[in-house]
mmCIF file of C-alpha atoms in Angstrom:
data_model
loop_
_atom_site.group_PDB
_atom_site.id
_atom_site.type_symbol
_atom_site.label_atom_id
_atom_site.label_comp_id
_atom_site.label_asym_id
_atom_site.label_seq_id
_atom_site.Cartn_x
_atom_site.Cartn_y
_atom_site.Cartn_z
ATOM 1 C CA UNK I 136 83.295 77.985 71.498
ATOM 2 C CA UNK I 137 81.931 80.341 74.178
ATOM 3 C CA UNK I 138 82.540 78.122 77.044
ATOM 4 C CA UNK I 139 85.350 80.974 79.401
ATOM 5 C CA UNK I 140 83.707 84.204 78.166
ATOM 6 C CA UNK I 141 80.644 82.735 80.150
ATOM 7 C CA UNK I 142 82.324 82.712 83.408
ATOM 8 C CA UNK I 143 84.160 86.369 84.098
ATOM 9 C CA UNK I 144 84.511 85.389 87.556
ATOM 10 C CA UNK I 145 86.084 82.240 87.159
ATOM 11 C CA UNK I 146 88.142 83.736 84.725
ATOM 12 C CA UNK I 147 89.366 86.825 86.242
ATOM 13 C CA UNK I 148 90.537 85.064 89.855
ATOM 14 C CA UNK I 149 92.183 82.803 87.357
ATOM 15 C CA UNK I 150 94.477 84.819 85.789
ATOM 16 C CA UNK I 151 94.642 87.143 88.633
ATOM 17 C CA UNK I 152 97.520 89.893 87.654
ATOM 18 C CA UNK I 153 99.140 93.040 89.228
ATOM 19 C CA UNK I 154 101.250 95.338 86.512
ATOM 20 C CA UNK I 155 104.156 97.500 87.403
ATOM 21 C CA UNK I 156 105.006 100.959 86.365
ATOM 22 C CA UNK I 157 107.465 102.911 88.385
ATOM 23 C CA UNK I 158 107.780 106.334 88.812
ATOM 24 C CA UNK I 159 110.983 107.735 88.591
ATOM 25 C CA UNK I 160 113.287 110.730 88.432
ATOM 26 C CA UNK I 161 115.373 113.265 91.006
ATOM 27 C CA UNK I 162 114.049 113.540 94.217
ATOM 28 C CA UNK I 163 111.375 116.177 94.764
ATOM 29 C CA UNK I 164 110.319 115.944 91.310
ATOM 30 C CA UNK I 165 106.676 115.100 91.426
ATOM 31 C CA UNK I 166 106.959 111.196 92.246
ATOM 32 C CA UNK I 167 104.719 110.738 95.151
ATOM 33 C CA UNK I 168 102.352 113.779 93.446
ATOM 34 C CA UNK I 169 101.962 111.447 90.856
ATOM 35 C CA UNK I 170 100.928 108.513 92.149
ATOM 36 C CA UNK I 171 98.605 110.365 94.752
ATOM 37 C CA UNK I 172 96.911 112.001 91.623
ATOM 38 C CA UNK I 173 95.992 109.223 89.636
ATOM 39 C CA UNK I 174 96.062 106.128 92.694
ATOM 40 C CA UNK I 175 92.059 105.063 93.545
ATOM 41 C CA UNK I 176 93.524 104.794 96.954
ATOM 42 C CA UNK I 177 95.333 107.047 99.094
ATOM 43 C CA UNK I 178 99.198 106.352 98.018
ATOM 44 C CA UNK I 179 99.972 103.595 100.079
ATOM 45 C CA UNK I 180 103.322 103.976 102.123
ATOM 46 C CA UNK I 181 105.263 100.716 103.193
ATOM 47 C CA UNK I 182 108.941 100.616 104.151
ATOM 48 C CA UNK I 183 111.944 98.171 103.802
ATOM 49 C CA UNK I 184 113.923 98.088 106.540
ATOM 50 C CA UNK I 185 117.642 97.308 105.226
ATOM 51 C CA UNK I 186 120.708 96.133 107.266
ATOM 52 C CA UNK I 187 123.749 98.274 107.096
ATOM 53 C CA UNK I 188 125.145 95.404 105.333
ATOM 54 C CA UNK I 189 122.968 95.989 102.692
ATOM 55 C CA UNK I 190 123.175 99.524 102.823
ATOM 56 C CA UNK I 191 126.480 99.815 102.321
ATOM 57 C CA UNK I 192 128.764 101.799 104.695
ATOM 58 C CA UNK I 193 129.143 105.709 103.833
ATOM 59 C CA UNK I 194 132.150 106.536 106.833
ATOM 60 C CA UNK I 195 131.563 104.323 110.471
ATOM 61 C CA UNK I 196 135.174 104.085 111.164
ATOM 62 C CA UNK I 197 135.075 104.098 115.176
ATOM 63 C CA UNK I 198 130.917 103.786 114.714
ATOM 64 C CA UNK I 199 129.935 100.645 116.465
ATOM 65 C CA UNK I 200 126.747 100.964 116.701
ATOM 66 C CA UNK I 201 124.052 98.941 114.473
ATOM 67 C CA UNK I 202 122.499 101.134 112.432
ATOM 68 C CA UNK I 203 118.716 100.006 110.833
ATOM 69 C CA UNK I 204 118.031 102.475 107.448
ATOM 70 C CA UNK I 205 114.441 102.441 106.094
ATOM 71 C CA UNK I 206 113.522 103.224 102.350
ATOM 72 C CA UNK I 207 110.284 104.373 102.401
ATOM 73 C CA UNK I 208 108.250 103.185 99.117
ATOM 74 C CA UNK I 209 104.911 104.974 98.000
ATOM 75 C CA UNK I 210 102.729 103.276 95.781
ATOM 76 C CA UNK I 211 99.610 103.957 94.258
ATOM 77 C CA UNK I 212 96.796 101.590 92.592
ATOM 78 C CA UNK I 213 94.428 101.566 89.679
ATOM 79 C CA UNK I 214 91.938 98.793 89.140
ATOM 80 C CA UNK I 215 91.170 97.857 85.324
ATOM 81 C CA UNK I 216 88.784 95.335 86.536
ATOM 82 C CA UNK I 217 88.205 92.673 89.189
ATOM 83 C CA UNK I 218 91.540 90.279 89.228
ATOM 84 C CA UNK I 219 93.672 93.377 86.829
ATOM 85 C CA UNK I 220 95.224 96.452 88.434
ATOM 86 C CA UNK I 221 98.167 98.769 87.766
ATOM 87 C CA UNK I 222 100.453 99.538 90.419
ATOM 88 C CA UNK I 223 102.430 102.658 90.552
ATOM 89 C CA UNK I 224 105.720 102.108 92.344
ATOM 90 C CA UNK I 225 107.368 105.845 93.073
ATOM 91 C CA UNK I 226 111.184 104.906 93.111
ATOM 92 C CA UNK I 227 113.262 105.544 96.007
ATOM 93 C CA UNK I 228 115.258 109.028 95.370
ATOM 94 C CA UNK I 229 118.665 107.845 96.704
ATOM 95 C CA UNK I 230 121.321 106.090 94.324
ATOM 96 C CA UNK I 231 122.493 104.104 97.134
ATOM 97 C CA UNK I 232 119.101 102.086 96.696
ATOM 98 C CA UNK I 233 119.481 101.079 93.193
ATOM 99 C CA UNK I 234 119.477 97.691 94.809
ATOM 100 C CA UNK I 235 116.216 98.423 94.937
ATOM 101 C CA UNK I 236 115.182 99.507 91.324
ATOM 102 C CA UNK I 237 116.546 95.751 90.043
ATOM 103 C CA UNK I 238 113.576 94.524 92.245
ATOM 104 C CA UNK I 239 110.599 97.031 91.218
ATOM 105 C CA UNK I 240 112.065 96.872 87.953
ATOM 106 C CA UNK I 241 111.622 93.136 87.014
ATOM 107 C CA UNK I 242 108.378 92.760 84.881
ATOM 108 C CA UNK I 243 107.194 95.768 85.146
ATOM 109 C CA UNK I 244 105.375 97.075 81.835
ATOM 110 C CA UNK I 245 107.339 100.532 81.387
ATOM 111 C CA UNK I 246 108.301 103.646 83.566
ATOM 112 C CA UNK I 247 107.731 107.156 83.731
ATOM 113 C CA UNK I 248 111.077 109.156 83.819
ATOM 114 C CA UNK I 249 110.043 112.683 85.776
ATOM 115 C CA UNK I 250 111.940 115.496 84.880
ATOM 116 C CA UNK I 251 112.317 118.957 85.829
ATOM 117 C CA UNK I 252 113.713 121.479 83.618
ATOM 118 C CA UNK I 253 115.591 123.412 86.498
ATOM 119 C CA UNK I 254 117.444 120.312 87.287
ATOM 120 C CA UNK I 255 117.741 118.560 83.866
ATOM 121 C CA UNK I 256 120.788 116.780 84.799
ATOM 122 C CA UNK I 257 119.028 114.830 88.194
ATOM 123 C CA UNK I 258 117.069 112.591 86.172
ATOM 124 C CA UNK I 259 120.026 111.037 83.972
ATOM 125 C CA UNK I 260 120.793 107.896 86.064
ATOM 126 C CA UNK I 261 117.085 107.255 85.650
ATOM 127 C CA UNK I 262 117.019 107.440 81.900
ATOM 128 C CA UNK I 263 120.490 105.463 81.929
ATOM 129 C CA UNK I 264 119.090 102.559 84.332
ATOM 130 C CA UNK I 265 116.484 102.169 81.558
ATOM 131 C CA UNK I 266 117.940 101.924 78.798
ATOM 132 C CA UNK I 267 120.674 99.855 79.674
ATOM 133 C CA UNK I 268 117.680 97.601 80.514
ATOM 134 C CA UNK I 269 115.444 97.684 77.655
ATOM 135 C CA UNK I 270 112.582 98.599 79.373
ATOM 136 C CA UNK I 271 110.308 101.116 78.056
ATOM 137 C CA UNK I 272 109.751 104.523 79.266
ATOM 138 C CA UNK I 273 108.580 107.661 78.775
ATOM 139 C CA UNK I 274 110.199 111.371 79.636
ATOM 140 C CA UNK I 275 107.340 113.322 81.761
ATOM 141 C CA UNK I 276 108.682 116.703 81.668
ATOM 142 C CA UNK I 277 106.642 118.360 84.852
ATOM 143 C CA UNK I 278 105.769 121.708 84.385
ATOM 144 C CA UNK I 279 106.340 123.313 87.471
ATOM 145 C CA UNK I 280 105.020 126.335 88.565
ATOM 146 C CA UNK I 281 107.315 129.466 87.628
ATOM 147 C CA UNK I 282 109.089 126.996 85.633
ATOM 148 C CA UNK I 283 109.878 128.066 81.982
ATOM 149 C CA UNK I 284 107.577 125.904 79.554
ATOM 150 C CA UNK I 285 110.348 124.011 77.670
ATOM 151 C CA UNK I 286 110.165 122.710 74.019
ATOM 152 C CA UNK I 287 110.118 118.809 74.501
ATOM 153 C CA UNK I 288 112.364 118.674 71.305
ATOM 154 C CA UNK I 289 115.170 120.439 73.631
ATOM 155 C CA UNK I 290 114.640 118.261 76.538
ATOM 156 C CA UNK I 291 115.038 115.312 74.314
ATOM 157 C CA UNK I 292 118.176 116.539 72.631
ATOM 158 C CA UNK I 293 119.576 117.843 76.503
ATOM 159 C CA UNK I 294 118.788 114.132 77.831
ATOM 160 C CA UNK I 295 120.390 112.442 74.415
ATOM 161 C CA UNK I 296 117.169 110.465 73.882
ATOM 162 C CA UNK I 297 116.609 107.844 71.267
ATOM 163 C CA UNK I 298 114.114 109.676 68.816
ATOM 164 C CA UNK I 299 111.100 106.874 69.381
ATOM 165 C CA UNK I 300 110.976 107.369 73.223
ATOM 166 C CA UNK I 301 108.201 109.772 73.763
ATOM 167 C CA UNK I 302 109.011 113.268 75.910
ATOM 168 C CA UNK I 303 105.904 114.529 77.544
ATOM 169 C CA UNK I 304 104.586 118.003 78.850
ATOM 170 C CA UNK I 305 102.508 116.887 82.088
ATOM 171 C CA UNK I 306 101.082 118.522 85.215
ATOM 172 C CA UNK I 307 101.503 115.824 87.694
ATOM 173 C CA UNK I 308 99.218 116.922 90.076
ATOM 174 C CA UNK I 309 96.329 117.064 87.333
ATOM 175 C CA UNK I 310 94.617 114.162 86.906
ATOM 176 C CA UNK I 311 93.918 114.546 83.255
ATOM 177 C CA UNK I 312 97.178 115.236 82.594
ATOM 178 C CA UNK I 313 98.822 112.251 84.556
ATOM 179 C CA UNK I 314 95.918 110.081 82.705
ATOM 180 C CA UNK I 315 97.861 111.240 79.221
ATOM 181 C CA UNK I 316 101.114 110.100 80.607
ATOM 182 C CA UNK I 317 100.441 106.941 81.505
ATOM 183 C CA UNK I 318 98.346 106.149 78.054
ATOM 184 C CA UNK I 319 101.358 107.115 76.578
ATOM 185 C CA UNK I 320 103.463 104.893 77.906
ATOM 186 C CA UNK I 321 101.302 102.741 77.321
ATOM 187 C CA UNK I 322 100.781 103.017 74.229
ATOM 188 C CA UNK I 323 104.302 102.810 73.719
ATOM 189 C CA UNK I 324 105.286 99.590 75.643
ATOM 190 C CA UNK I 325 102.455 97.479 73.405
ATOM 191 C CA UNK I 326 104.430 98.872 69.690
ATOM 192 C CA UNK I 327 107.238 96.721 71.763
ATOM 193 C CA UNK I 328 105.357 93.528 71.730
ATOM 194 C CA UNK T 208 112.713 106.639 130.583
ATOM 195 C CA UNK T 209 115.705 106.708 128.744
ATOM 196 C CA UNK T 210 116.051 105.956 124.900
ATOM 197 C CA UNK T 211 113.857 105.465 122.157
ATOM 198 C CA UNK T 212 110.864 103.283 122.867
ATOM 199 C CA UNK T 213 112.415 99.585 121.406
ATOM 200 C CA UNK T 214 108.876 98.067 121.078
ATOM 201 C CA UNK T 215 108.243 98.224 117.256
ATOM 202 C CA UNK T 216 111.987 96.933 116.278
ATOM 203 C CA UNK T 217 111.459 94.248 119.308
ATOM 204 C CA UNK T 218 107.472 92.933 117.803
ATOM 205 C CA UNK T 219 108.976 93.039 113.892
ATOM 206 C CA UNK T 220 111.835 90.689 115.036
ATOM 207 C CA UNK T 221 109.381 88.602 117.021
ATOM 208 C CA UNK T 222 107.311 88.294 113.994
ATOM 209 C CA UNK T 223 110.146 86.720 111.731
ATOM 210 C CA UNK T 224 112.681 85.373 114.285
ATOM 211 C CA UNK T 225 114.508 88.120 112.996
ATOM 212 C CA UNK T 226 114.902 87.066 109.880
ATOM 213 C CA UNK T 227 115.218 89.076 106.857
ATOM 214 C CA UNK T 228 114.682 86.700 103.747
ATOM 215 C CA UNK T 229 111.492 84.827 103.125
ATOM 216 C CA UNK T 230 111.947 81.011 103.065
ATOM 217 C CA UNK T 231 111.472 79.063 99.596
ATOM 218 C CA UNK T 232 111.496 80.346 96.419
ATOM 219 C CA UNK T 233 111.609 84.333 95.811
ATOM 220 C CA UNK T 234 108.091 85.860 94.730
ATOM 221 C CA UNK T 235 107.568 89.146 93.436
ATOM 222 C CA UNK T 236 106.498 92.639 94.985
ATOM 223 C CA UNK T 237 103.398 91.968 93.286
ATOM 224 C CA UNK T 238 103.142 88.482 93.187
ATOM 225 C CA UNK T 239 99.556 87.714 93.882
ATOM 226 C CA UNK T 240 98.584 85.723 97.297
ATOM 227 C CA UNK T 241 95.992 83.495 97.537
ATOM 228 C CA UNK T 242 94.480 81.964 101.113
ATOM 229 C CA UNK T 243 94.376 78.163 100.334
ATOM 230 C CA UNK T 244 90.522 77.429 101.133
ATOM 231 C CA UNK T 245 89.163 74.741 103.080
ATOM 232 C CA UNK T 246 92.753 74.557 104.642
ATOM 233 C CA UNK T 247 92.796 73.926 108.436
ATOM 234 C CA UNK T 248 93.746 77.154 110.223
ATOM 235 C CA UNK T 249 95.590 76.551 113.126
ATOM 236 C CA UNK T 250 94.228 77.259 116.040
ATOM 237 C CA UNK T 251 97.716 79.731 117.603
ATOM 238 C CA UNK T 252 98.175 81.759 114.520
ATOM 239 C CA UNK T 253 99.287 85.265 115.417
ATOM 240 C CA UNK T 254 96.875 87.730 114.458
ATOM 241 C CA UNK T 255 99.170 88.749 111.737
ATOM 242 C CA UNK T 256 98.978 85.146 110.051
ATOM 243 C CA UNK T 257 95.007 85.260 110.675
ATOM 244 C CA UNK T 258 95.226 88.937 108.997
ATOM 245 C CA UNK T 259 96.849 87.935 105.972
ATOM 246 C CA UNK T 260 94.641 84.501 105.187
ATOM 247 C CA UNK T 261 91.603 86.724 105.704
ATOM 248 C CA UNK T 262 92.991 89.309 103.192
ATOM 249 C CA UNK T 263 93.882 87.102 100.711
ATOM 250 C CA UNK T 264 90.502 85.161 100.426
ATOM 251 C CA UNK T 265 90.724 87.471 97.401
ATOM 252 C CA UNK T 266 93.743 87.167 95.688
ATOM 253 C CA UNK T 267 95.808 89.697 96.537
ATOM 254 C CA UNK T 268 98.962 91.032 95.552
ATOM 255 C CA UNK T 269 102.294 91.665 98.030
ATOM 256 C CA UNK T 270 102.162 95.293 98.069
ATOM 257 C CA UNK T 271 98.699 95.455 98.733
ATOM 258 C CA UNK T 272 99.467 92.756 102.011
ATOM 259 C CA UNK T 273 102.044 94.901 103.392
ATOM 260 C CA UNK T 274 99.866 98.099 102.856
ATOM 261 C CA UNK T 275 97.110 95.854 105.116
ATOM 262 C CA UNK T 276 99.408 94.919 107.736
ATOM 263 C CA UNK T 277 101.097 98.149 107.856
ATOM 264 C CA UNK T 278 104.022 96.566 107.656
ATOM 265 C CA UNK T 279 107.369 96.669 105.967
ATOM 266 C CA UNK T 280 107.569 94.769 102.642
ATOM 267 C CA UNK T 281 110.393 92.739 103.640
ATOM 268 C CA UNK T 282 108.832 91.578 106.980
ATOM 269 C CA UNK T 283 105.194 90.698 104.683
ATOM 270 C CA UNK T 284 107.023 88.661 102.748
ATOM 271 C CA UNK T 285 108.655 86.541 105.564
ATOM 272 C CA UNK T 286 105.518 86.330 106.914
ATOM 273 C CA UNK T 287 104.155 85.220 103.300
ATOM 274 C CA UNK T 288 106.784 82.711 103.005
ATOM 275 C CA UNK T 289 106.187 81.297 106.554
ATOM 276 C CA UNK T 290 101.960 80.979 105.534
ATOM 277 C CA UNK T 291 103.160 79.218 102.064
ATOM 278 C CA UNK T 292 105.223 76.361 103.999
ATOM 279 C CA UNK T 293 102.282 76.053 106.016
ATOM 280 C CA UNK T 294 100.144 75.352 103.037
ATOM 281 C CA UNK T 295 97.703 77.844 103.835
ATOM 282 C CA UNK T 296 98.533 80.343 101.088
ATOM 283 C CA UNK T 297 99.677 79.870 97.638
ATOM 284 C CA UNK T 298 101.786 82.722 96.011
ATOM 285 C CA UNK T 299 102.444 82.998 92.115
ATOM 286 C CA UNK T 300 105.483 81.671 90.539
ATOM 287 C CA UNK T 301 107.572 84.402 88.802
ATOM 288 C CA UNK T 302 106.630 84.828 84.701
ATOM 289 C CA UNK T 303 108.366 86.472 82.095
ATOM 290 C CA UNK T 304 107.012 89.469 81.718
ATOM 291 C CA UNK T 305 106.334 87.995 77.806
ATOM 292 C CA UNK T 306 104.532 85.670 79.156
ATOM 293 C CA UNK T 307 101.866 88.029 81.845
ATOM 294 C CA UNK T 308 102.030 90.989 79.590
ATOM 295 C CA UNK T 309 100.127 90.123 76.405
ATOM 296 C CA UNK T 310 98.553 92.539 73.727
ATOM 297 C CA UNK T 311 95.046 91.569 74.996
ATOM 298 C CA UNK T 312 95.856 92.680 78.588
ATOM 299 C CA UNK T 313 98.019 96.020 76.763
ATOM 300 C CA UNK T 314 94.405 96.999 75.463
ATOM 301 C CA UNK T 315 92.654 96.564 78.444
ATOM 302 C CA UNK T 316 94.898 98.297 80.750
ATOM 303 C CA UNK T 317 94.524 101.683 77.796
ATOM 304 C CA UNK T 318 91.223 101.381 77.782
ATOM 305 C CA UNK T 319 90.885 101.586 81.720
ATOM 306 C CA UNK T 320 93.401 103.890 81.404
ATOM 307 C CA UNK T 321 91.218 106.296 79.718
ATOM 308 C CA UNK T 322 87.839 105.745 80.834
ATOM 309 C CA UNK T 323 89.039 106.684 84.500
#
């Protein structure tokens, strides 16, 4: 029967669907690079505005004042085709917005953990959130300049990693390079199905 | 003049009667929105409302609304949720991801992936 096939627009608007991969790691690590390299449009840049209530209060004893925080959230796009398109959410930097992360986190296909070898240690509570959560990732190990070209087998032993989840070498602001990350990922999320 | 200009804080309120939470049921950051055609457009709407149902004549996900509107996410989707009562969008039901996320689409998505 060759009745749907015939229709691709009918079809696409149909099962119209937007996929989520986030971008993670420590903050100045190559998120918003990322996304900028590989997005068809210039990285989009929208904003929650959050009460302090949902904030969370760091020290406003005697502060009366209202106080408004915005999270700023970059995110990228790739169409596959009419009605199918990847979205790539850069994380917010801050732990006090993990709120946050449950949100961009719910059905998305898989992450991309940034690292940077100088500061190994800032992209831990990103690999932990993961886990914990079963959802797949990859370790994008960004090869900054002047930074020492690690062995991937040491970063995976430094960050304690499950031997399965992929570690890779990437340039983030090449767009070859960020094209092999993502496949990866890819690629890995679908042996999960 | 003294102080910061109010004006942006003072139109965002306006636009959701300061409120922070869409009404109905919760919809995703990339939930896709679709303008209800045919519908009757109300003749007052605020030229946010008329931006979104023109937008969304293809469907079109949250993110990409906000990103239109230049405005934040939280304040879209308030304005999202106000359209939906209205009957003049429709907005897609949360899925397991099991269920939106199939092998077929997997493939596609690679092969995009690599023929960027």
């Amino acid at each position: 029967m060759d009745y749907a096939a015939s229709e691709p627009g009918a079809t696409a608007v149909a099962s119209a669907l937007a996929i989520k991969i986030l971008i993670a790691g420590g903050f100045g690590v190559g998120k918003t690079t990322m996304v900028g390299t590989i997005s068809e449009i210039r990285p989009l840049h929208t904003e929650e505005l959050l009460s302090e209530r949902s904030v969370g209060v760091d020290d406003t004893s005697g502060v009366e004042a209202k106080t408004t925080t915005t999270v700023a959230l970059d995110f990228g796009r790739i169409t596959i085709r009419e009605g199918l398109w990847l979205y790539l959410f850069g994380t917010p930097g801050q732990d006090r917005f993990w709120f946050m992360w449950d949100e961009l986190a719910l059905g998305a296909l898989g992450a991309v953990v940034l690292a940077d070898t100088r500061r190994l240690q800032d992209c831990f509570p990103a690999v932990d959130y993961f886990e914990q959560r079963g959802i797949p990732f990859v370790v994008g190990v960004n090869c900054f300049d002047g930074a020492r070209r690690y062995d991937p087998a040491k970063v995976r032993r430094a960050l304690g990693l499950n031997e399965t989840i992929p570690v890779v070498l990437c340039d983030v602001r090449e767009r070859e390079s960020v094209k092999h990350v993502l496949t990866t990922l890819v690629t890995y999320a679908v042996e999960g199905v | 003049m003294t102080g910061e200009d109010p004006g942006p804080l003072i139109r965002l309120f306006g636009l959701t009667g300061g409120r922070a939470r869409p009404q109905g049921e919760a919809f995703d950051l990339v939930a896709i929105v679709t303008t209800v055609s045919g519908s009757y457009e109300p003749a007052d709407l605020i030229p946010e409302h008329r931006a979104v149902l023109s937008v969304c004549r293809r469907p079109t996900p949250v993110a990409d609304v906000a990103a239109h509107l230049r405005l934040p996410l939280n304040v879209t989707r308030v304005i999202l949720g106000d359209l939906r009562r209205e009957g003049l969008v429709t907005i897609e039901r949360p899925r397991p991801v099991a269920q939106t996320i199939d092998e077929r689409i997997y493939r596609e998505v690679l092969h995009g992936l690599r023929s960027l």
